[in-house]
CSV table of C-alpha atoms in Angstrom, one decimal:
chain,number,residue,atom,x,y,z
A,1183,MET,CA,1.1,-6.6,-14.0
A,1184,PRO,CA,3.3,-6.1,-10.7
A,1185,GLN,CA,6.2,-8.1,-10.0
A,1186,PRO,CA,6.0,-11.4,-8.0
A,1187,VAL,CA,7.0,-10.6,-4.2
A,1188,ASP,CA,9.8,-12.8,-2.6
A,1189,LEU,CA,8.2,-12.0,1.0
A,1190,THR,CA,11.5,-13.0,2.5
A,1191,GLN,CA,13.2,-10.4,0.7
A,1192,SER,CA,13.7,-6.6,1.8
A,1193,LEU,CA,12.7,-3.6,-0.3
A,1194,GLU,CA,16.4,-2.6,-0.3
A,1195,GLN,CA,17.0,-6.4,-1.9
A,1196,LEU,CA,14.0,-6.0,-4.2
A,1197,GLU,CA,15.0,-2.7,-5.5
A,1198,GLY,CA,18.7,-3.7,-5.3
A,1199,GLN,CA,19.4,-0.4,-4.1
A,1200,ARG,CA,20.5,0.3,-0.3
A,1201,TRP,CA,19.5,3.7,1.0
A,1202,PRO,CA,22.3,5.7,3.2
A,1203,GLU,CA,21.8,6.0,7.0
A,1204,PRO,CA,19.4,9.1,7.5
A,1205,PRO,CA,20.9,12.3,8.8
A,1206,GLU,CA,21.2,12.2,12.4
A,1207,ASP,CA,18.5,15.2,12.7
A,1208,THR,CA,16.1,13.9,10.8
A,1209,THR,CA,12.4,13.0,11.4
A,1210,SER,CA,11.1,10.2,13.3
A,1211,LEU,CA,9.4,9.4,9.4
A,1212,VAL,CA,12.2,9.2,7.5
A,1213,ARG,CA,14.1,7.2,10.3
A,1214,ALA,CA,10.8,4.8,10.2
A,1215,VAL,CA,10.8,4.4,6.5
A,1216,HIS,CA,14.9,3.8,6.1
A,1217,GLU,CA,14.3,0.9,9.0
A,1218,LEU,CA,11.2,-0.4,7.4
A,1219,ARG,CA,12.9,-0.7,3.8
A,1220,ARG,CA,15.3,-3.3,5.3
A,1221,ARG,CA,13.0,-5.6,6.7
A,1222,PRO,CA,11.6,-8.7,4.9
A,1223,VAL,CA,8.4,-7.4,2.9
A,1224,GLY,CA,6.3,-10.1,4.6
A,1225,ASP,CA,6.8,-9.5,8.1
A,1226,LEU,CA,5.6,-5.6,7.4
A,1227,ARG,CA,2.4,-5.1,9.3
A,1228,PRO,CA,-0.7,-3.4,7.5
A,1229,ASP,CA,0.2,0.1,9.2
A,1230,GLU,CA,4.0,-0.3,8.4
A,1231,LEU,CA,2.7,-0.9,4.5
A,1232,ALA,CA,0.3,2.0,4.8
A,1233,ARG,CA,3.4,4.3,5.9
A,1234,LEU,CA,5.6,3.4,3.0
A,1235,ILE,CA,3.2,3.3,0.7
A,1236,THR,CA,2.0,6.7,1.8
A,1237,GLN,CA,5.4,7.8,1.3
A,1238,ASP,CA,5.4,6.4,-2.2
A,1239,VAL,CA,8.4,3.8,-1.1
A,1240,GLY,CA,8.5,0.4,-2.8
A,1241,LEU,CA,5.1,0.4,-4.5
A,1242,PRO,CA,5.8,-2.1,-7.2
A,1243,TRP,CA,6.2,-4.6,-4.6
A,1244,LEU,CA,3.9,-3.2,-2.1
A,1245,LEU,CA,0.8,-2.3,-3.6
A,1246,PRO,CA,0.0,-6.1,-4.4
A,1247,LEU,CA,0.4,-7.1,-0.8
A,1248,ALA,CA,-1.6,-4.5,0.4
A,1249,VAL,CA,-4.4,-5.1,-1.9
A,1250,ARG,CA,-4.2,-8.8,-1.0
A,1251,ILE,CA,-4.5,-8.0,2.6
A,1252,LEU,CA,-7.4,-5.5,1.8
A,1253,ARG,CA,-9.1,-8.2,-0.2
A,1254,ASP,CA,-8.6,-10.7,2.4
A,1255,THR,CA,-10.0,-8.5,5.1
A,1256,ALA,CA,-12.9,-7.4,2.9
A,1257,PRO,CA,-14.9,-10.4,3.7
A,1258,SER,CA,-15.1,-10.0,7.5
A,1259,GLN,CA,-15.5,-6.4,7.1
A,1260,ILE,CA,-18.8,-7.2,4.9
A,1261,ALA,CA,-19.4,-9.4,7.6
A,1262,GLY,CA,-19.7,-6.5,10.5
A,1263,GLY,CA,-16.0,-7.1,11.6
A,1264,TRP,CA,-13.2,-4.1,11.7
A,1265,TYR,CA,-11.5,-2.6,8.5
A,1266,ASP,CA,-8.2,-1.1,8.0
A,1267,ASP,CA,-8.6,2.1,7.0
A,1268,ASP,CA,-5.2,3.3,7.2
A,1269,LEU,CA,-4.5,0.9,4.7
A,1270,LEU,CA,-7.4,1.4,2.6
A,1271,TYR,CA,-6.6,5.2,2.7
A,1272,ALA,CA,-2.7,4.8,1.6
A,1273,VAL,CA,-3.5,2.5,-1.3
A,1274,VAL,CA,-6.5,4.4,-2.7
A,1275,THR,CA,-5.0,7.8,-2.3
A,1276,ARG,CA,-2.0,7.0,-4.7
A,1277,LYS,CA,-2.1,9.1,-8.0
A,1278,PRO,CA,-3.6,7.8,-10.8
A,1279,GLN,CA,-0.5,7.7,-12.8
A,1280,VAL,CA,1.0,5.1,-10.1
A,1281,TRP,CA,-2.2,2.8,-10.8
A,1282,GLU,CA,-1.8,3.2,-14.4
A,1283,GLN,CA,1.2,1.4,-14.3
A,1284,PHE,CA,-0.7,-1.4,-12.6
A,1285,PRO,CA,-4.3,-1.5,-14.2
A,1286,ASP,CA,-5.4,-5.1,-13.4
A,1287,LEU,CA,-4.2,-4.5,-9.6
A,1288,ALA,CA,-6.4,-1.1,-9.7
A,1289,ARG,CA,-9.1,-3.1,-10.9
A,1290,GLU,CA,-8.8,-6.1,-8.5
A,1291,LEU,CA,-9.0,-3.1,-5.7
A,1292,LYS,CA,-11.7,-1.9,-7.3
A,1293,ALA,CA,-13.8,-4.7,-7.5
A,1294,THR,CA,-12.6,-5.2,-3.5
A,1295,VAL,CA,-13.8,-1.6,-2.3
A,1296,GLU,CA,-16.8,-2.2,-4.1
A,1297,THR,CA,-18.2,-4.8,-2.0
A,1298,LEU,CA,-17.2,-2.6,1.2
A,1299,VAL,CA,-19.8,-1.2,3.6
A,1300,ASP,CA,-19.9,1.5,6.4
A,1301,LEU,CA,-16.7,2.8,5.5
A,1302,SER,CA,-15.6,5.4,7.9
A,1303,ARG,CA,-16.3,9.4,7.0
A,1304,TYR,CA,-12.6,9.8,6.4
A,1305,VAL,CA,-12.0,7.6,3.8
A,1306,ARG,CA,-15.2,7.3,2.0
A,1307,GLU,CA,-14.5,9.9,-0.5
A,1308,GLU,CA,-11.5,8.9,-1.6
A,1309,VAL,CA,-12.3,5.5,-2.3
A,1310,ALA,CA,-15.2,6.7,-4.6
A,1311,ALA,CA,-12.8,9.0,-6.3
A,1312,PHE,CA,-10.6,6.1,-6.9
A,1313,CYS,CA,-13.2,3.9,-8.0
A,1314,ALA,CA,-14.2,6.2,-10.4
A,1315,ALA,CA,-10.7,7.1,-11.6
A,1316,VAL,CA,-10.1,3.4,-12.4
A,1317,PRO,CA,-11.2,2.1,-16.1
A,1318,GLU,CA,-13.0,0.0,-17.1
A,1319,GLU,CA,-11.0,-3.5,-18.4
A,1320,SER,CA,-10.8,-3.3,-22.2
């Protein structure tokens, strides 16, 4: 199971590793990732979590947060509300090797996404592939 997350700490603090400043001529994505690693993880918005997760940054701490957000917002999506496809896409498109490290979390996410209806076209296939790859509890 993933480690408990202290929401007041940054990824730099949680990992115990400070990245050097990015080069001046780096991309805005790289600068954003560096900046987001310095913020408390509890202050990160879903779109910021998605940005870090798609870059495979801080997964042991961010995946549990993302799954919790997705789980907590699923009932409103089922009731006809809006659902954050960007965060969902970021999470379900992590490589199977990532999810092998967190099998309980993968099963929790699978149970959540199986309740969702009317997913957007661009994430539907990825959700189905994720669900197919998650082994049943043994």
